[in-house]
mmCIF file of C-alpha atoms in Angstrom:
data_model
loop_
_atom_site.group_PDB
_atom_site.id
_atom_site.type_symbol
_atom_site.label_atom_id
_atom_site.label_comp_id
_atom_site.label_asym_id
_atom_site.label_seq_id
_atom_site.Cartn_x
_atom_site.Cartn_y
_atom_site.Cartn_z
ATOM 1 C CA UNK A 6 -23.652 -7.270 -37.433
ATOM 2 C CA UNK A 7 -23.879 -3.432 -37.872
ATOM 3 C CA UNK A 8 -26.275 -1.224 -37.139
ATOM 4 C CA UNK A 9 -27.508 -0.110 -40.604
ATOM 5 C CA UNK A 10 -28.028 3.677 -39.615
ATOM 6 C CA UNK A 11 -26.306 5.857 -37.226
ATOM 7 C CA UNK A 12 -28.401 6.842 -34.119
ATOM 8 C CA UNK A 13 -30.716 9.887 -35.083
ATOM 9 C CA UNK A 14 -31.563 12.729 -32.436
ATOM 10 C CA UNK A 15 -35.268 12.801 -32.088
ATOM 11 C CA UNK A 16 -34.919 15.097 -29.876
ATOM 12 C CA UNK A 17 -32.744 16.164 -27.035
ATOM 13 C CA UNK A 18 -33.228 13.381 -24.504
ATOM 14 C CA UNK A 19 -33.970 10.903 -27.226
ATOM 15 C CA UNK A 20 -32.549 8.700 -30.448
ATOM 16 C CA UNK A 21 -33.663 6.012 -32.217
ATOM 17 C CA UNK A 22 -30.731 3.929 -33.806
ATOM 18 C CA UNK A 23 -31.911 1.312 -36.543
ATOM 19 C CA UNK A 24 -30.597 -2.628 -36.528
ATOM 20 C CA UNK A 25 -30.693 -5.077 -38.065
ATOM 21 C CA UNK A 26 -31.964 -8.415 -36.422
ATOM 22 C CA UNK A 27 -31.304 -12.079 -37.007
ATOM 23 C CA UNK A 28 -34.270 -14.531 -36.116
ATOM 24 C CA UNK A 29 -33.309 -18.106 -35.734
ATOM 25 C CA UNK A 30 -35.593 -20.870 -36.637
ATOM 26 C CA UNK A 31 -35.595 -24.601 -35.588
ATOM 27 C CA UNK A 32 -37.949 -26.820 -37.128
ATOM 28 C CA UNK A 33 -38.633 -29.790 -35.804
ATOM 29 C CA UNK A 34 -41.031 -32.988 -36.306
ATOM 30 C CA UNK A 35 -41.365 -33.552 -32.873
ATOM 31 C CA UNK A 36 -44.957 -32.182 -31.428
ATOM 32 C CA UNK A 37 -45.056 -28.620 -30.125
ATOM 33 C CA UNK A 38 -46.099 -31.110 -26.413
ATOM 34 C CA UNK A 39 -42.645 -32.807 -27.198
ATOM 35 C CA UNK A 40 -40.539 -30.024 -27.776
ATOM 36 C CA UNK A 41 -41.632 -28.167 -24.585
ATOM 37 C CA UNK A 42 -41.329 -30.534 -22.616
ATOM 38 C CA UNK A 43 -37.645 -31.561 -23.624
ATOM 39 C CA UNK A 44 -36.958 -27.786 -23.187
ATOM 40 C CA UNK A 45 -38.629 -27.669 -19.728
ATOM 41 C CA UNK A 46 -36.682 -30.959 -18.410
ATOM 42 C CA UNK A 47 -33.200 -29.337 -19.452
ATOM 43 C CA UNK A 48 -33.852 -25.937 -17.855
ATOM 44 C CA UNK A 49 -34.173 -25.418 -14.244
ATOM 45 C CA UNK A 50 -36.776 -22.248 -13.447
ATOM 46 C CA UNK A 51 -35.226 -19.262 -12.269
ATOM 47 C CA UNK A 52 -37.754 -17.972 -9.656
ATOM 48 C CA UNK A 53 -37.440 -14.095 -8.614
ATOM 49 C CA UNK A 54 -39.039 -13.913 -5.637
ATOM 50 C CA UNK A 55 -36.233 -16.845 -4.188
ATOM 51 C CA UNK A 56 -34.202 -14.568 -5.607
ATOM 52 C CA UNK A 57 -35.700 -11.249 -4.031
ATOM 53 C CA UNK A 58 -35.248 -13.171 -0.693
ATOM 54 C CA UNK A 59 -32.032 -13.205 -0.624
ATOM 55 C CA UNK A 60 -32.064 -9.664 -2.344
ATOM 56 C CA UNK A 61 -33.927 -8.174 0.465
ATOM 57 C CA UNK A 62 -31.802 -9.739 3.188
ATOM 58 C CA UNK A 63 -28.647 -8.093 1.584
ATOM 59 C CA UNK A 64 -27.412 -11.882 1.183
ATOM 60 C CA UNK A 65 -24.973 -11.592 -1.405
ATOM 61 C CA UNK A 66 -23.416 -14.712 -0.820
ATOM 62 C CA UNK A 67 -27.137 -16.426 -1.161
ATOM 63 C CA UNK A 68 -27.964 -14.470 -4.351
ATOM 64 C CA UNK A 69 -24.651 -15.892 -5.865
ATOM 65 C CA UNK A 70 -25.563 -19.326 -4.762
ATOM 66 C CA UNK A 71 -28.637 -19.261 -6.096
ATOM 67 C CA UNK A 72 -27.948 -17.814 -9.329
ATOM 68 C CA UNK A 73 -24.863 -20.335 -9.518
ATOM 69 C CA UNK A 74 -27.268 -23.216 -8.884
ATOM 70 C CA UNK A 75 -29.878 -21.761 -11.806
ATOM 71 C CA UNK A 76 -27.312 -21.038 -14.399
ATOM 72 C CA UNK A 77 -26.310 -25.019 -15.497
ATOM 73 C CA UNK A 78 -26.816 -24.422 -18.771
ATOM 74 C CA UNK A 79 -29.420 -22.471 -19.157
ATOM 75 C CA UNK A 80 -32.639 -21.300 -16.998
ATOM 76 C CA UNK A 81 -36.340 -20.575 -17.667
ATOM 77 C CA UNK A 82 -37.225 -16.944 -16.091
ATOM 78 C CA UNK A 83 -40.498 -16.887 -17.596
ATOM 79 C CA UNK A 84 -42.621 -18.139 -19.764
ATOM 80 C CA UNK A 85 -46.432 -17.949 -20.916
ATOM 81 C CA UNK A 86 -48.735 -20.657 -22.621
ATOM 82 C CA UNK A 87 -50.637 -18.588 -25.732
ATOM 83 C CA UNK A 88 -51.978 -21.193 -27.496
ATOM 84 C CA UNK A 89 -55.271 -21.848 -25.618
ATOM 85 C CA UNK A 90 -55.936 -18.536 -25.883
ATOM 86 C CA UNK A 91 -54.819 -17.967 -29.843
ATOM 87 C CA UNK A 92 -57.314 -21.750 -30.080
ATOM 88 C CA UNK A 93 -60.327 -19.573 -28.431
ATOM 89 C CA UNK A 94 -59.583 -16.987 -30.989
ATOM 90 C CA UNK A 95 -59.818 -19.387 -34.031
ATOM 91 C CA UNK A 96 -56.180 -19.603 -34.694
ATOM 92 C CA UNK A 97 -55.181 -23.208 -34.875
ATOM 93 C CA UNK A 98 -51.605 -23.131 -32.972
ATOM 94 C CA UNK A 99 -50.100 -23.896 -30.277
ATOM 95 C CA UNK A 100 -47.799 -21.379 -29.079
ATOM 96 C CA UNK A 101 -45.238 -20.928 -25.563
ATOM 97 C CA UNK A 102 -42.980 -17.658 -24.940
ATOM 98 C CA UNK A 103 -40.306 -18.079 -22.981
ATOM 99 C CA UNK A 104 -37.836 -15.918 -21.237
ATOM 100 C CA UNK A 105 -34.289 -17.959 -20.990
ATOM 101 C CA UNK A 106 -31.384 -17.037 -19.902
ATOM 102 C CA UNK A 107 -27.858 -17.603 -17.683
ATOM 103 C CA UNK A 108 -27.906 -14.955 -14.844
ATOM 104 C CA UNK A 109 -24.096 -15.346 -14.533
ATOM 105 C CA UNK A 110 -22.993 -15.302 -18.238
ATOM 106 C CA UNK A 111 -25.581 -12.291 -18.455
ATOM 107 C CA UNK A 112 -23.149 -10.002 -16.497
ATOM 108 C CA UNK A 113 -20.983 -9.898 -18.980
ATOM 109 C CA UNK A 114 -23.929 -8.040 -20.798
ATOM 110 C CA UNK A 115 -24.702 -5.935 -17.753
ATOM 111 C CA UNK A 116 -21.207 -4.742 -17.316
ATOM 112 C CA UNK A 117 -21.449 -2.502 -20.414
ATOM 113 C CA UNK A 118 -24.709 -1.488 -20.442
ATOM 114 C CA UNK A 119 -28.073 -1.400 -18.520
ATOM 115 C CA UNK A 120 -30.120 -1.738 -21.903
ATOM 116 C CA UNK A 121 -28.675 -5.698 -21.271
ATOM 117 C CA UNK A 122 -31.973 -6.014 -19.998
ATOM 118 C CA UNK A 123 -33.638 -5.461 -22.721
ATOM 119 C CA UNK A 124 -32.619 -8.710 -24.947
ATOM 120 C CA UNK A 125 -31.381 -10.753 -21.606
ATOM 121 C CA UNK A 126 -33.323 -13.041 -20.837
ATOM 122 C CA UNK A 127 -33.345 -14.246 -24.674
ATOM 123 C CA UNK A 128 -37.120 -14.238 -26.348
ATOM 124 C CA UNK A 129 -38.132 -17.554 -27.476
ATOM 125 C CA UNK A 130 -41.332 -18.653 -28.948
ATOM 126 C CA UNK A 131 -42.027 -22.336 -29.283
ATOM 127 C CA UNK A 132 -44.797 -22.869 -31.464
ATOM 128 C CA UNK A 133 -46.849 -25.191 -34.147
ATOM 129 C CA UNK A 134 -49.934 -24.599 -36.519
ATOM 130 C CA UNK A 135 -52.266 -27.642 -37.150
ATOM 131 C CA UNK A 136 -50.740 -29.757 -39.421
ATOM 132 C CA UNK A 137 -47.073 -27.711 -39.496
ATOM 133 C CA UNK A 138 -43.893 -28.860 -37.924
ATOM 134 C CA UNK A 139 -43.281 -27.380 -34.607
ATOM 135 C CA UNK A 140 -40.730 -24.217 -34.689
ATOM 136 C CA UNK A 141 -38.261 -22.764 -32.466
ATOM 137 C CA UNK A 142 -37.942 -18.811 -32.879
ATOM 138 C CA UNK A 143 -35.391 -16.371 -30.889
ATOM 139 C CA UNK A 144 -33.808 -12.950 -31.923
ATOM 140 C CA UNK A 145 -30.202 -14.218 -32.347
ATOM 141 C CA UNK A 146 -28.046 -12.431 -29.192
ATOM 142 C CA UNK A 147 -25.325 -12.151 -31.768
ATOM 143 C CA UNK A 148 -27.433 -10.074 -33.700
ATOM 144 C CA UNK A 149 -29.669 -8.420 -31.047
ATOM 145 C CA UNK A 150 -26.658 -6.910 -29.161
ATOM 146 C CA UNK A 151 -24.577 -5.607 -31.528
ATOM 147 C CA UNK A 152 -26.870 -2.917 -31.796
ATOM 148 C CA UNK A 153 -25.096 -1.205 -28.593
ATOM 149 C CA UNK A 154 -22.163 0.332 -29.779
ATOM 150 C CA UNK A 155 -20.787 -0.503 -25.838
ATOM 151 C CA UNK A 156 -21.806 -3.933 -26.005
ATOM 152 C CA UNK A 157 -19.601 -4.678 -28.754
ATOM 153 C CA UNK A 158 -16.166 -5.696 -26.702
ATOM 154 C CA UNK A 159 -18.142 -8.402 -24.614
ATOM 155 C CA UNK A 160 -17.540 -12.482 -25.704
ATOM 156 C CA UNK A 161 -21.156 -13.054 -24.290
ATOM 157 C CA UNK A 162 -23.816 -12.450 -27.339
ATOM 158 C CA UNK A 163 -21.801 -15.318 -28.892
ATOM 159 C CA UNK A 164 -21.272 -17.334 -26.086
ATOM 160 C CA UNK A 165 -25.297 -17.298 -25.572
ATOM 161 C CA UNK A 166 -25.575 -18.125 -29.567
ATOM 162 C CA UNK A 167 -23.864 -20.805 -29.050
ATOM 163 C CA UNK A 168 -25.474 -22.273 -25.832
ATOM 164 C CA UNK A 169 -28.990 -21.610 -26.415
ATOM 165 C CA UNK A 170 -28.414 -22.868 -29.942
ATOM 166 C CA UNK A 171 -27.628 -26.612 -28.829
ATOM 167 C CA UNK A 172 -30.372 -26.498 -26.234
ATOM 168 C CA UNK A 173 -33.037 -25.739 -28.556
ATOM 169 C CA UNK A 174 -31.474 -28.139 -31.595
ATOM 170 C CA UNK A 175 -31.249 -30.903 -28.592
ATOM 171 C CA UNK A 176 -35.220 -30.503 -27.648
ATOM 172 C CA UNK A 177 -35.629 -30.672 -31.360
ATOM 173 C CA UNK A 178 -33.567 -33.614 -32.052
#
């Protein structure tokens, strides 16, 4: 996908370049309870401070262990229950945003650009209104990423399509 503008100079130090995104949907019968939990017994958790360990220690050989042993298929970085707090609000849903990811695949993002960061870890939202079927939402990486121009020569946005894809249609099967 192209962007549908060219960057435009706001000014000297800065542009803003329009895109166009692709969201991905999975709906599912399966409870919004069922579907995270499927999701949360296929995906190891990626903790950063384990990570900052080795990090701090210089122990490159431990930081590609560990990211080795995190990466199989996919791993949860983050994530962050809003549903309780949507519930106190008088919205009836529940709701989970998680941060998922491959460290290793992700360096094919990295390699071309620092602004990897900014779609890697892939968004998800898991969520289901009383009396709806539960969803599965994510920016597509396909989609995301071809807004950087120097992004555009890496096999990864695809390759993450594809994997995070038959996760999520797996935890909604």
């Amino acid at each position: 996908m192209k962007s549908a503008d060219k960057a435009v100079e706001v000014s000297r130090q800065t542009t803003r370049t329009k895109f166009d995104g692709v969201l991905l949907t999975i709906r599912t019968p399966k409870s919004f309870f069922e579907v995270t939990q499927a999701i949360e017994r296929t995906l190891q958790r990626f903790y950063v401070p384990k990570l900052m360990e080795y990090v701090t220690h210089g122990d490159r050989a431990g930081v590609e262990a560990y990211v080795d042993s995190t990466s199989k298929p996919m791993a949860i970085f983050w994530d962050f229950e809003q549903g309780s707090t949507m519930r106190l609000a008088g919205i009836p849903i529940e709701s989970k945003f998680y941060l998922i990811g491959n460290a290793v695949i992700a360096r094919g993002l990295f390699e071309y650009s620092g602004a990897a960061g900014l779609g890697a870890p892939v968004r998800v939202c898991v969520s289901q209104r009383d009396g709806e079927e539960t969803r599965i939402d994510m920016d597509l990486p396909s989609a995301f990423f071809s807004k950087f121009p120097e992004m555009r020569p890496s096999s990864v946005p695809a390759l993450l399509d594809e994997k995070l894809i038959k996760v999520f249609e797996d935890a909604a099967a």
